[in-house]
Amino acid sequence: MSSRAGESVAIKLTGDAASAIAVIEISGPEVQPWIERHWSPNSGIRTLDINAIRYGSIEHFDTTDSETAFAESVILCRTGPDQFELHCHGGELASQSILTKLASEGFHIQPSSTWIREHSEDEFSAEATQALLKAKTTQTARILLDQQRGALSNAVATIEQAISSGDFTTAKSKIQELRNWGQLGLHLLTPFQVLLCGPPNVGKSSLMNRILGYQRAIVHEQAGTTRDLLEEETSFSGWPVKLLDSAGVRVAENKIEQQGIERTLAASDRVDLQWILVDPQQGWTPSHQSLWDRKPDNSIVVVTKSDLASQREFYPPVATWISISAITGEGIGSLLEQTVGCLVREVPFPGTAVPFLDRHLQRLDTLERTLNNSR
């Protein structure tokens, strides 16, 4: 941890995602006095040797009531003469209360990005470490960990060396290999977006609630209940996904519903994939065809309500579709499996270089221009 001479510094080393434990590193001339004022061991002496670990608590005041003190359980580890690590509960409140207290007593709160840059071998590894703090699934974390260990920086160095030595064929091939992973890489931190769309009352909200496992969207027999896009993040097979429940597409009966429909159509243009839901009793309508025509290569037709015996046999006018029931769960596993197949066409092998920021794709553009100018 770097700091100006005589400055005491605190930094949260763990990310903002939910976790069991948060780690705060503190260093500088005021560390020892601060520890002596606020930390108490559960047993034993207060003095810690370097590399010693002790369980105890930090007492501090409630920010809303200076007369109310409470203790935060922590594990304290002394890592240097004037350097300690505080291990507290992983919730945001616990770590933030400690950082606020440190700041109020003169500690400089250093952003994690500064610490990461100072402890990384290169910029790509630093960016991957920062991204790992935000990774929400083990699948995305695995790929980012490969980049943190040097996969992307090594790949870029290979391209630069190939251009420098005049091996333009290798350079062009390596650039294209990285580009092929660009779409997947950009979704390691930003979830894929899947839109649930179709006419009113085809089961969009029921399906969303079934997948999430709780009632996120209101379900009602009256058409037009959903007026705005409802968004919720989840994951399919370890890939982050944002589900968007939309207003039913039809000729609207009022201006508010029409606005919801317009937002649905706008979302259809920008999402990665759309589920076009069809009620077999209603059949395939002009609204379905309109949605299909907007995104024929990135749509899955979902025939709903397969649990109802009264539903007639129905075949949509598309090559493939999936029949599901939001009530019984029938077909939903197949829907999720096909969705992952559409979103993630290929999974990178361990150690594969994967660009994961827009800046990385821009770097490839620069390398390609250098390649073309060098020929």
Coordinates of C-alpha atoms in Angstrom, one line a residue:
M1 CA 0.0 0.0 0.0
S2 CA 1.5 3.3 -1.0
S3 CA 1.0 6.6 0.9
R4 CA 2.5 10.0 1.3
A5 CA 5.1 10.3 4.1
G6 CA 3.4 10.4 7.5
E7 CA -0.1 9.5 6.0
S8 CA -2.1 6.6 7.4
V9 CA -4.1 4.7 4.8
A10 CA -7.0 2.3 4.7
I11 CA -8.2 0.2 1.8
K12 CA -10.9 -2.4 1.3
L13 CA -9.2 -5.3 -0.5
T14 CA -12.3 -7.4 -1.2
G15 CA -15.0 -6.5 -3.7
D16 CA -18.5 -5.1 -3.3
A17 CA -20.3 -8.4 -4.2
A18 CA -21.9 -10.3 -1.4
S19 CA -19.4 -12.4 0.5
A20 CA -18.8 -14.1 3.9
I21 CA -15.8 -11.9 4.8
A22 CA -14.5 -8.4 3.9
V23 CA -10.8 -7.5 4.3
I24 CA -9.6 -4.0 5.1
E25 CA -5.9 -3.2 5.2
I26 CA -4.7 -0.3 7.3
S27 CA -1.1 1.1 7.5
G28 CA 0.8 4.1 8.6
P29 CA 2.0 5.9 11.8
E30 CA -1.5 6.2 13.3
V31 CA -2.3 2.5 12.9
Q32 CA -1.0 1.3 16.3
P33 CA -2.7 4.1 18.3
W34 CA -5.9 3.5 16.4
I35 CA -5.8 -0.3 17.2
E36 CA -5.1 0.4 20.8
R37 CA -8.0 2.8 21.1
H38 CA -10.6 0.7 19.3
W39 CA -9.7 -3.0 19.2
S40 CA -10.1 -5.4 22.1
P41 CA -9.2 -9.2 21.9
N42 CA -11.7 -11.7 23.1
S43 CA -8.9 -13.2 25.2
G44 CA -5.2 -12.8 25.8
I45 CA -3.0 -9.8 25.6
R46 CA -3.6 -6.8 23.2
T47 CA -0.1 -6.9 21.7
L48 CA 0.3 -8.7 18.3
D49 CA 3.5 -9.9 16.8
I50 CA 3.9 -9.8 13.0
N51 CA 1.9 -12.5 11.3
A52 CA -0.1 -13.1 14.5
I53 CA -3.9 -13.5 14.2
R54 CA -6.4 -12.7 16.9
Y55 CA -10.2 -12.7 17.2
G56 CA -11.7 -9.7 18.9
S57 CA -14.0 -6.7 18.3
I58 CA -13.9 -3.0 17.4
E59 CA -16.2 -0.7 19.4
H60 CA -17.6 2.4 17.6
F61 CA -20.5 4.7 17.8
D62 CA -23.7 4.6 15.8
T63 CA -23.5 7.5 13.3
T64 CA -27.1 8.5 14.1
D65 CA -26.6 8.5 17.9
S66 CA -23.3 9.4 19.4
E67 CA -24.4 7.9 22.7
T68 CA -25.0 4.4 21.3
A69 CA -21.9 2.3 21.0
F70 CA -21.7 -1.2 19.5
A71 CA -19.0 -3.7 18.7
E72 CA -18.1 -5.2 15.4
S73 CA -16.5 -8.7 15.5
V74 CA -13.3 -8.8 13.6
I75 CA -10.2 -11.0 13.1
L76 CA -7.1 -8.9 13.3
C77 CA -3.8 -9.9 11.6
R78 CA -0.6 -7.9 11.9
T79 CA 1.2 -8.0 8.6
G80 CA 4.0 -5.5 9.2
P81 CA 5.4 -3.1 11.8
D82 CA 2.7 -0.5 11.0
Q83 CA 0.3 -2.6 8.9
F84 CA -2.7 -4.7 9.9
E85 CA -5.6 -6.5 8.2
L86 CA -9.1 -6.3 9.6
H87 CA -11.4 -9.3 8.6
C88 CA -15.0 -8.5 9.3
H89 CA -18.5 -9.6 8.2
G90 CA -18.8 -9.5 4.4
G91 CA -21.9 -7.3 4.3
E92 CA -21.5 -3.8 3.1
L93 CA -22.6 -2.2 6.4
A94 CA -19.9 -3.8 8.5
S95 CA -16.9 -2.8 6.3
Q96 CA -18.4 0.6 5.5
S97 CA -18.9 1.5 9.1
I98 CA -15.2 0.7 9.8
L99 CA -14.0 2.7 6.8
T100 CA -16.2 5.6 7.9
K101 CA -14.7 5.5 11.4
L102 CA -11.1 5.4 10.0
A103 CA -11.8 8.3 7.7
S104 CA -13.3 10.4 10.6
E105 CA -10.0 9.9 12.4
G106 CA -7.7 11.0 9.6
F107 CA -7.1 7.9 7.6
H108 CA -6.9 8.3 3.8
I109 CA -9.4 5.8 2.2
Q110 CA -7.5 4.6 -0.9
P111 CA -9.6 3.1 -3.8
S112 CA -8.9 -0.6 -4.4
S113 CA -8.0 0.2 -8.0
T114 CA -4.8 2.0 -6.8
W115 CA -3.7 -0.9 -4.7
I116 CA -4.4 -3.3 -7.6
R117 CA -2.3 -1.3 -10.1
E118 CA 0.6 -1.2 -7.7
H119 CA 0.5 -5.0 -7.2
S120 CA -0.1 -6.1 -10.8
E121 CA 2.4 -7.0 -13.4
D122 CA 0.7 -5.1 -16.2
E123 CA -2.5 -3.1 -17.1
F124 CA -4.4 -6.1 -18.4
S125 CA -3.8 -8.1 -15.2
A126 CA -4.8 -5.1 -13.1
E127 CA -8.0 -4.7 -15.0
A128 CA -8.8 -8.4 -14.6
T129 CA -8.2 -8.2 -10.9
Q130 CA -10.5 -5.3 -10.6
A131 CA -13.1 -7.2 -12.7
L132 CA -12.8 -10.2 -10.4
L133 CA -14.0 -8.1 -7.5
K134 CA -17.2 -7.6 -9.5
A135 CA -17.6 -11.1 -10.9
K136 CA -21.0 -12.7 -9.9
T137 CA -20.5 -16.3 -11.0
T138 CA -17.8 -18.9 -10.8
Q139 CA -18.0 -19.3 -14.6
T140 CA -17.1 -15.7 -15.3
A141 CA -14.6 -15.6 -12.5
R142 CA -12.8 -18.5 -14.0
I143 CA -12.3 -16.7 -17.3
L144 CA -11.3 -13.5 -15.6
L145 CA -8.8 -15.3 -13.4
D146 CA -7.1 -16.6 -16.6
Q147 CA -6.7 -13.0 -17.7
Q148 CA -5.4 -11.9 -14.3
R149 CA -2.8 -14.6 -14.6
G150 CA -1.6 -13.2 -17.9
A151 CA -3.5 -14.9 -20.8
L152 CA -4.7 -11.6 -22.4
S153 CA -1.4 -9.7 -21.9
N154 CA 0.6 -12.6 -23.3
A155 CA -1.7 -12.8 -26.3
V156 CA -1.3 -9.0 -27.0
A157 CA 2.4 -9.3 -26.6
T158 CA 2.5 -12.1 -29.1
I159 CA 0.6 -10.0 -31.6
E160 CA 3.0 -7.0 -31.1
Q161 CA 6.0 -9.3 -31.5
A162 CA 4.6 -10.8 -34.7
I163 CA 4.0 -7.4 -36.2
S164 CA 7.5 -6.2 -35.2
S165 CA 9.1 -9.3 -36.8
G166 CA 7.0 -9.0 -40.0
D167 CA 5.0 -12.2 -39.3
F168 CA 1.8 -10.6 -40.4
T169 CA -0.1 -13.9 -41.0
T170 CA 0.3 -14.8 -37.3
A171 CA -0.5 -11.3 -36.1
K172 CA -3.7 -11.3 -38.2
S173 CA -4.7 -14.7 -37.0
K174 CA -4.2 -13.9 -33.3
I175 CA -6.1 -10.6 -33.6
Q176 CA -9.1 -12.5 -35.1
E177 CA -8.9 -15.1 -32.4
L178 CA -9.3 -12.4 -29.7
R179 CA -12.1 -10.7 -31.6
N180 CA -14.0 -14.0 -31.7
W181 CA -14.2 -13.9 -27.9
G182 CA -15.1 -10.2 -27.7
Q183 CA -18.9 -10.7 -27.5
L184 CA -18.6 -13.2 -24.7
G185 CA -15.9 -11.2 -22.9
L186 CA -18.0 -8.1 -22.7
H187 CA -20.7 -10.1 -20.9
L188 CA -18.4 -11.4 -18.1
L189 CA -19.3 -8.2 -16.1
T190 CA -22.5 -7.1 -18.0
P191 CA -25.2 -9.8 -18.0
F192 CA -26.8 -11.0 -21.2
Q193 CA -30.2 -9.5 -21.7
V194 CA -33.2 -11.8 -22.4
L195 CA -36.6 -10.2 -23.2
L196 CA -39.9 -12.0 -22.4
C197 CA -42.3 -10.7 -25.0
G198 CA -45.6 -11.5 -26.7
P199 CA -49.2 -10.4 -26.5
P200 CA -50.9 -9.8 -23.2
N201 CA -51.7 -12.8 -20.9
V202 CA -49.5 -15.3 -22.6
G203 CA -47.6 -16.1 -19.3
K204 CA -44.6 -13.8 -19.4
S205 CA -44.8 -12.7 -15.8
S206 CA -45.6 -16.3 -14.6
L207 CA -42.6 -17.6 -16.4
M208 CA -40.3 -14.9 -14.9
N209 CA -41.6 -15.6 -11.4
R210 CA -41.1 -19.4 -11.9
I211 CA -37.5 -19.0 -13.0
L212 CA -36.6 -16.5 -10.3
G213 CA -38.3 -18.6 -7.6
Y214 CA -40.4 -15.7 -6.2
Q215 CA -43.1 -13.3 -7.3
R216 CA -41.2 -10.5 -8.9
A217 CA -43.9 -9.6 -11.4
I218 CA -47.6 -9.2 -10.8
V219 CA -49.8 -11.9 -12.4
H220 CA -53.4 -11.0 -13.3
E221 CA -55.9 -12.2 -15.8
Q222 CA -56.6 -8.6 -16.9
A223 CA -54.6 -7.7 -20.0
G224 CA -52.1 -4.9 -19.8
T225 CA -51.1 -5.4 -16.2
T226 CA -47.4 -5.1 -16.9
R227 CA -46.9 -1.5 -18.1
D228 CA -43.1 -1.1 -17.8
L229 CA -40.1 -3.3 -18.2
L230 CA -39.4 -5.3 -15.1
E231 CA -35.7 -6.3 -14.8
E232 CA -34.1 -8.9 -12.6
E233 CA -30.7 -10.5 -12.7
T234 CA -30.0 -14.2 -12.3
S235 CA -27.7 -16.8 -13.9
F236 CA -28.1 -19.7 -16.3
S237 CA -25.5 -22.4 -16.0
G238 CA -23.1 -19.9 -14.5
W239 CA -23.6 -17.2 -17.0
P240 CA -25.1 -13.9 -15.8
V241 CA -28.5 -13.1 -17.3
K242 CA -30.9 -10.1 -16.9
L243 CA -34.5 -11.1 -17.5
L244 CA -36.8 -8.3 -18.8
D245 CA -40.5 -8.8 -18.4
S246 CA -42.3 -6.6 -20.8
A247 CA -45.7 -5.2 -21.6
G248 CA -47.9 -7.3 -23.9
V249 CA -47.7 -6.2 -27.5
R250 CA -51.1 -5.4 -29.0
V251 CA -53.1 -2.4 -30.1
A252 CA -53.1 -0.4 -26.9
E253 CA -56.3 0.8 -25.2
N254 CA -54.7 3.8 -23.6
K255 CA -51.6 6.0 -23.8
I256 CA -49.9 4.5 -20.7
E257 CA -50.1 1.0 -22.0
Q258 CA -48.9 2.2 -25.4
Q259 CA -45.8 3.6 -23.8
G260 CA -45.1 0.2 -22.3
I261 CA -45.5 -1.4 -25.7
E262 CA -43.1 1.1 -27.3
R263 CA -40.5 0.3 -24.6
T264 CA -41.0 -3.4 -25.3
L265 CA -40.3 -2.9 -29.0
A266 CA -37.3 -0.7 -28.2
A267 CA -36.0 -3.4 -25.9
S268 CA -36.4 -6.1 -28.6
D269 CA -33.9 -4.2 -30.7
R270 CA -31.2 -4.0 -28.1
V271 CA -31.4 -7.3 -26.1
D272 CA -29.2 -10.3 -26.8
L273 CA -32.2 -12.7 -27.1
Q274 CA -35.9 -12.7 -26.9
W275 CA -38.4 -15.3 -25.8
I276 CA -41.6 -14.9 -27.9
L277 CA -44.3 -16.4 -25.7
V278 CA -47.4 -17.9 -27.4
D279 CA -50.6 -19.1 -25.7
P280 CA -51.9 -22.0 -27.8
Q281 CA -55.5 -20.9 -27.3
Q282 CA -54.7 -17.5 -28.8
G283 CA -52.4 -18.9 -31.5
W284 CA -49.9 -17.1 -33.6
T285 CA -50.9 -13.5 -34.0
P286 CA -49.6 -10.5 -36.0
S287 CA -47.9 -9.3 -32.8
H288 CA -45.9 -12.5 -32.7
Q289 CA -44.9 -12.2 -36.3
S290 CA -43.8 -8.6 -35.8
L291 CA -41.6 -9.6 -32.9
W292 CA -40.2 -12.5 -34.8
D293 CA -39.4 -10.3 -37.8
R294 CA -37.4 -7.9 -35.6
K295 CA -35.0 -10.6 -34.4
P296 CA -35.4 -13.9 -36.3
D297 CA -31.9 -15.1 -35.5
N298 CA -32.0 -14.2 -31.8
S299 CA -35.5 -15.5 -30.8
I300 CA -36.8 -18.6 -29.1
V301 CA -40.6 -19.3 -29.5
V302 CA -42.0 -20.5 -26.2
V303 CA -45.5 -22.2 -26.2
T304 CA -46.9 -21.7 -22.7
K305 CA -49.5 -23.2 -20.4
S306 CA -48.9 -26.8 -21.4
D307 CA -50.4 -27.9 -18.1
L308 CA -53.9 -26.9 -19.2
A309 CA -55.8 -29.8 -20.6
S310 CA -58.2 -27.4 -22.4
Q311 CA -55.4 -26.1 -24.6
R312 CA -55.6 -27.2 -28.2
E313 CA -52.7 -28.8 -30.1
F314 CA -50.8 -25.9 -31.7
Y315 CA -47.8 -25.6 -34.0
P316 CA -46.1 -22.2 -34.4
P317 CA -45.0 -21.3 -38.0
V318 CA -41.3 -21.6 -37.1
A319 CA -38.8 -24.4 -37.4
T320 CA -38.3 -25.0 -33.7
W321 CA -40.1 -24.1 -30.4
I322 CA -40.3 -25.2 -26.8
S323 CA -43.4 -26.1 -24.9
I324 CA -43.4 -25.1 -21.2
S325 CA -45.6 -24.7 -18.1
A326 CA -44.8 -22.0 -15.6
I327 CA -47.1 -23.9 -13.1
T328 CA -45.5 -27.4 -13.3
G329 CA -42.0 -26.4 -14.6
E330 CA -42.3 -28.7 -17.6
G331 CA -39.9 -27.7 -20.4
I332 CA -38.2 -24.9 -18.5
G333 CA -35.0 -26.8 -18.1
S334 CA -34.9 -27.2 -21.9
L335 CA -35.7 -23.6 -22.4
L336 CA -32.8 -22.5 -20.2
E337 CA -30.4 -25.0 -21.9
Q338 CA -31.3 -23.7 -25.3
T339 CA -31.0 -20.1 -24.1
V340 CA -27.4 -20.7 -22.9
G341 CA -26.6 -22.3 -26.2
C342 CA -27.8 -19.3 -28.1
L343 CA -26.0 -16.8 -25.8
V344 CA -22.7 -18.7 -25.4
R345 CA -21.9 -20.4 -28.7
E346 CA -18.6 -21.7 -27.4
V347 CA -17.0 -21.8 -24.0
P348 CA -13.3 -20.9 -23.9
F349 CA -10.8 -23.6 -22.8
P350 CA -8.9 -22.8 -19.6
G351 CA -6.1 -20.4 -20.3
T352 CA -7.8 -18.8 -23.3
A353 CA -7.2 -15.1 -23.8
V354 CA -10.5 -13.2 -23.7
P355 CA -10.9 -9.4 -24.1
F356 CA -13.5 -8.3 -21.6
L357 CA -13.5 -4.4 -21.9
D358 CA -14.4 -2.1 -24.7
R359 CA -10.8 -0.7 -24.3
H360 CA -9.4 -4.2 -25.2
L361 CA -11.4 -4.3 -28.5
Q362 CA -10.2 -0.8 -29.3
R363 CA -6.6 -2.0 -28.6
L364 CA -7.2 -4.7 -31.2
D365 CA -8.4 -2.0 -33.7
T366 CA -5.1 -0.1 -33.1
L367 CA -3.0 -3.3 -33.6
E368 CA -4.9 -4.1 -36.8
R369 CA -4.2 -0.6 -38.1
T370 CA -0.5 -0.9 -37.2
L371 CA -0.5 -4.3 -39.0
N372 CA -2.0 -2.9 -42.2
N373 CA 0.4 0.1 -42.1
S374 CA 3.4 -2.2 -41.7
R375 CA 2.7 -4.3 -44.8

